[in-house]
């Protein structure tokens, strides 16, 4: 698939890459990683299925919230289709929690993206501040 080559301005272009490649960002403090964010080129709303395919048959991905009213930290309407999941993998001591969201337009940065953020604890404060609905909504 074609993805941005990382250059800017007049030098910007595209390169062919494996669709499985993602960008990774670790967020935390001096003693712990609190979340891991994965950014995959091209937007997709089918994030639960993507998680299931990537994690394999021994994983359970259960939706805990979605249909959020607001973008995080703003009063702006939610445009990124944020969805939150509880992810359990067989033989893992504890579950992890995933937030997925879509950026439809990448502008000059590329074709848009699907984002996966993994948390060690349930992001209840984030879910509440975005006014997300429960699993069945």
mmCIF file of C-alpha atoms in Angstrom:
data_model
loop_
_atom_site.group_PDB
_atom_site.id
_atom_site.type_symbol
_atom_site.label_atom_id
_atom_site.label_comp_id
_atom_site.label_asym_id
_atom_site.label_seq_id
_atom_site.Cartn_x
_atom_site.Cartn_y
_atom_site.Cartn_z
ATOM 1 C CA UNK A 1 0.000 0.000 0.000
ATOM 2 C CA UNK A 2 1.116 3.585 -0.533
ATOM 3 C CA UNK A 3 1.891 5.615 2.607
ATOM 4 C CA UNK A 4 3.533 9.025 3.173
ATOM 5 C CA UNK A 5 7.321 8.892 2.896
ATOM 6 C CA UNK A 6 7.925 11.192 5.866
ATOM 7 C CA UNK A 7 9.297 14.093 3.856
ATOM 8 C CA UNK A 8 7.738 17.557 4.023
ATOM 9 C CA UNK A 9 6.940 20.337 1.593
ATOM 10 C CA UNK A 10 7.826 19.919 -2.059
ATOM 11 C CA UNK A 11 9.878 16.817 -1.228
ATOM 12 C CA UNK A 12 6.854 14.987 0.245
ATOM 13 C CA UNK A 13 5.724 11.888 -1.553
ATOM 14 C CA UNK A 14 4.624 8.327 -1.000
ATOM 15 C CA UNK A 15 6.314 4.980 -0.627
ATOM 16 C CA UNK A 16 5.036 1.428 -0.749
ATOM 17 C CA UNK A 17 4.871 -0.243 2.658
ATOM 18 C CA UNK A 18 3.386 -3.256 4.432
ATOM 19 C CA UNK A 19 -0.147 -2.515 5.686
ATOM 20 C CA UNK A 20 0.787 -4.083 9.035
ATOM 21 C CA UNK A 21 3.320 -1.376 9.868
ATOM 22 C CA UNK A 22 2.257 1.078 12.552
ATOM 23 C CA UNK A 23 3.673 4.032 14.437
ATOM 24 C CA UNK A 24 4.133 3.482 18.190
ATOM 25 C CA UNK A 25 4.094 6.004 21.059
ATOM 26 C CA UNK A 26 4.707 5.062 24.713
ATOM 27 C CA UNK A 27 3.163 7.411 27.311
ATOM 28 C CA UNK A 28 4.109 7.338 30.967
ATOM 29 C CA UNK A 29 6.298 8.692 33.700
ATOM 30 C CA UNK A 30 9.724 7.914 35.145
ATOM 31 C CA UNK A 31 8.610 4.602 36.624
ATOM 32 C CA UNK A 32 5.932 3.131 34.351
ATOM 33 C CA UNK A 33 4.401 3.014 30.895
ATOM 34 C CA UNK A 34 0.762 4.080 31.307
ATOM 35 C CA UNK A 35 -0.423 3.669 27.736
ATOM 36 C CA UNK A 36 0.774 2.500 24.343
ATOM 37 C CA UNK A 37 -0.615 4.133 21.202
ATOM 38 C CA UNK A 38 -0.495 2.464 17.789
ATOM 39 C CA UNK A 39 -1.299 4.479 14.648
ATOM 40 C CA UNK A 40 -2.149 2.604 11.465
ATOM 41 C CA UNK A 41 -2.531 4.354 8.109
ATOM 42 C CA UNK A 42 -5.993 4.417 6.551
ATOM 43 C CA UNK A 43 -9.172 4.902 8.568
ATOM 44 C CA UNK A 44 -11.370 1.942 9.519
ATOM 45 C CA UNK A 45 -14.400 1.812 11.811
ATOM 46 C CA UNK A 46 -14.076 -1.974 12.135
ATOM 47 C CA UNK A 47 -11.684 -1.687 15.079
ATOM 48 C CA UNK A 48 -13.090 -4.548 17.167
ATOM 49 C CA UNK A 49 -12.559 -6.978 14.298
ATOM 50 C CA UNK A 50 -9.061 -5.586 13.673
ATOM 51 C CA UNK A 51 -8.170 -6.203 17.332
ATOM 52 C CA UNK A 52 -9.561 -9.739 17.207
ATOM 53 C CA UNK A 53 -7.641 -10.575 14.019
ATOM 54 C CA UNK A 54 -4.374 -9.188 15.376
ATOM 55 C CA UNK A 55 -4.633 -10.744 18.852
ATOM 56 C CA UNK A 56 -5.791 -14.176 17.718
ATOM 57 C CA UNK A 57 -8.362 -16.732 18.766
ATOM 58 C CA UNK A 58 -7.290 -16.759 22.419
ATOM 59 C CA UNK A 59 -8.295 -13.121 22.871
ATOM 60 C CA UNK A 60 -11.644 -11.678 23.910
ATOM 61 C CA UNK A 61 -12.440 -8.098 22.907
ATOM 62 C CA UNK A 62 -15.562 -6.742 24.624
ATOM 63 C CA UNK A 63 -16.922 -3.259 23.961
ATOM 64 C CA UNK A 64 -17.367 -1.243 27.169
ATOM 65 C CA UNK A 65 -18.296 2.198 25.760
ATOM 66 C CA UNK A 66 -18.792 4.071 22.524
ATOM 67 C CA UNK A 67 -20.950 6.656 20.758
ATOM 68 C CA UNK A 68 -19.122 9.431 22.592
ATOM 69 C CA UNK A 69 -20.683 12.902 22.517
ATOM 70 C CA UNK A 70 -17.486 14.973 22.880
ATOM 71 C CA UNK A 71 -13.871 14.950 21.768
ATOM 72 C CA UNK A 72 -11.607 14.416 24.796
ATOM 73 C CA UNK A 73 -10.829 17.586 26.748
ATOM 74 C CA UNK A 74 -13.167 19.783 24.674
ATOM 75 C CA UNK A 75 -16.786 20.770 24.253
ATOM 76 C CA UNK A 76 -16.567 19.947 20.535
ATOM 77 C CA UNK A 77 -18.739 17.145 19.150
ATOM 78 C CA UNK A 78 -16.942 13.822 18.797
ATOM 79 C CA UNK A 79 -15.915 13.253 15.196
ATOM 80 C CA UNK A 80 -13.476 10.361 15.654
ATOM 81 C CA UNK A 81 -15.888 7.560 16.539
ATOM 82 C CA UNK A 82 -14.087 6.671 19.792
ATOM 83 C CA UNK A 83 -14.857 3.181 21.120
ATOM 84 C CA UNK A 84 -13.509 1.563 24.299
ATOM 85 C CA UNK A 85 -12.864 -2.168 24.787
ATOM 86 C CA UNK A 86 -11.784 -4.587 27.510
ATOM 87 C CA UNK A 87 -9.173 -6.951 26.038
ATOM 88 C CA UNK A 88 -8.502 -10.295 27.693
ATOM 89 C CA UNK A 89 -5.867 -12.681 26.381
ATOM 90 C CA UNK A 90 -5.742 -16.289 27.576
ATOM 91 C CA UNK A 91 -3.165 -16.891 30.317
ATOM 92 C CA UNK A 92 -2.657 -13.139 30.862
ATOM 93 C CA UNK A 93 -2.849 -12.169 34.522
ATOM 94 C CA UNK A 94 -4.956 -9.038 33.948
ATOM 95 C CA UNK A 95 -6.943 -7.504 31.101
ATOM 96 C CA UNK A 96 -5.920 -4.365 29.251
ATOM 97 C CA UNK A 97 -8.208 -1.673 27.928
ATOM 98 C CA UNK A 98 -8.195 -0.280 24.419
ATOM 99 C CA UNK A 99 -9.523 2.967 23.013
ATOM 100 C CA UNK A 100 -9.868 3.138 19.253
ATOM 101 C CA UNK A 101 -10.576 6.180 17.131
ATOM 102 C CA UNK A 102 -10.451 7.195 13.507
ATOM 103 C CA UNK A 103 -8.984 10.221 11.781
ATOM 104 C CA UNK A 104 -10.782 10.298 8.434
ATOM 105 C CA UNK A 105 -8.601 12.965 6.832
ATOM 106 C CA UNK A 106 -4.843 12.974 7.126
ATOM 107 C CA UNK A 107 -4.406 16.235 5.223
ATOM 108 C CA UNK A 108 -0.821 16.553 4.034
ATOM 109 C CA UNK A 109 0.225 13.916 6.601
ATOM 110 C CA UNK A 110 -1.334 11.004 4.742
ATOM 111 C CA UNK A 111 -4.549 9.148 4.008
ATOM 112 C CA UNK A 112 -6.075 9.307 7.488
ATOM 113 C CA UNK A 113 -5.472 6.785 10.263
ATOM 114 C CA UNK A 114 -6.935 4.311 12.724
ATOM 115 C CA UNK A 115 -5.585 4.692 16.258
ATOM 116 C CA UNK A 116 -5.391 2.079 19.008
ATOM 117 C CA UNK A 117 -4.484 3.221 22.544
ATOM 118 C CA UNK A 118 -3.911 0.520 25.169
ATOM 119 C CA UNK A 119 -4.225 1.314 28.897
ATOM 120 C CA UNK A 120 -3.272 -0.724 31.953
ATOM 121 C CA UNK A 121 -6.379 0.397 33.828
ATOM 122 C CA UNK A 122 -9.932 1.085 32.716
ATOM 123 C CA UNK A 123 -10.122 4.694 31.386
ATOM 124 C CA UNK A 124 -13.362 5.578 33.221
ATOM 125 C CA UNK A 125 -12.470 9.272 33.615
ATOM 126 C CA UNK A 126 -11.854 9.594 29.890
ATOM 127 C CA UNK A 127 -15.082 7.723 29.046
ATOM 128 C CA UNK A 128 -17.090 9.969 31.402
ATOM 129 C CA UNK A 129 -15.550 13.248 30.203
ATOM 130 C CA UNK A 130 -16.346 12.325 26.590
ATOM 131 C CA UNK A 131 -19.929 11.386 27.610
ATOM 132 C CA UNK A 132 -19.707 7.961 26.002
ATOM 133 C CA UNK A 133 -22.612 5.511 26.070
ATOM 134 C CA UNK A 134 -22.363 2.037 27.590
ATOM 135 C CA UNK A 135 -21.578 -1.167 25.730
ATOM 136 C CA UNK A 136 -25.088 -1.703 24.374
ATOM 137 C CA UNK A 137 -25.628 1.854 23.128
#
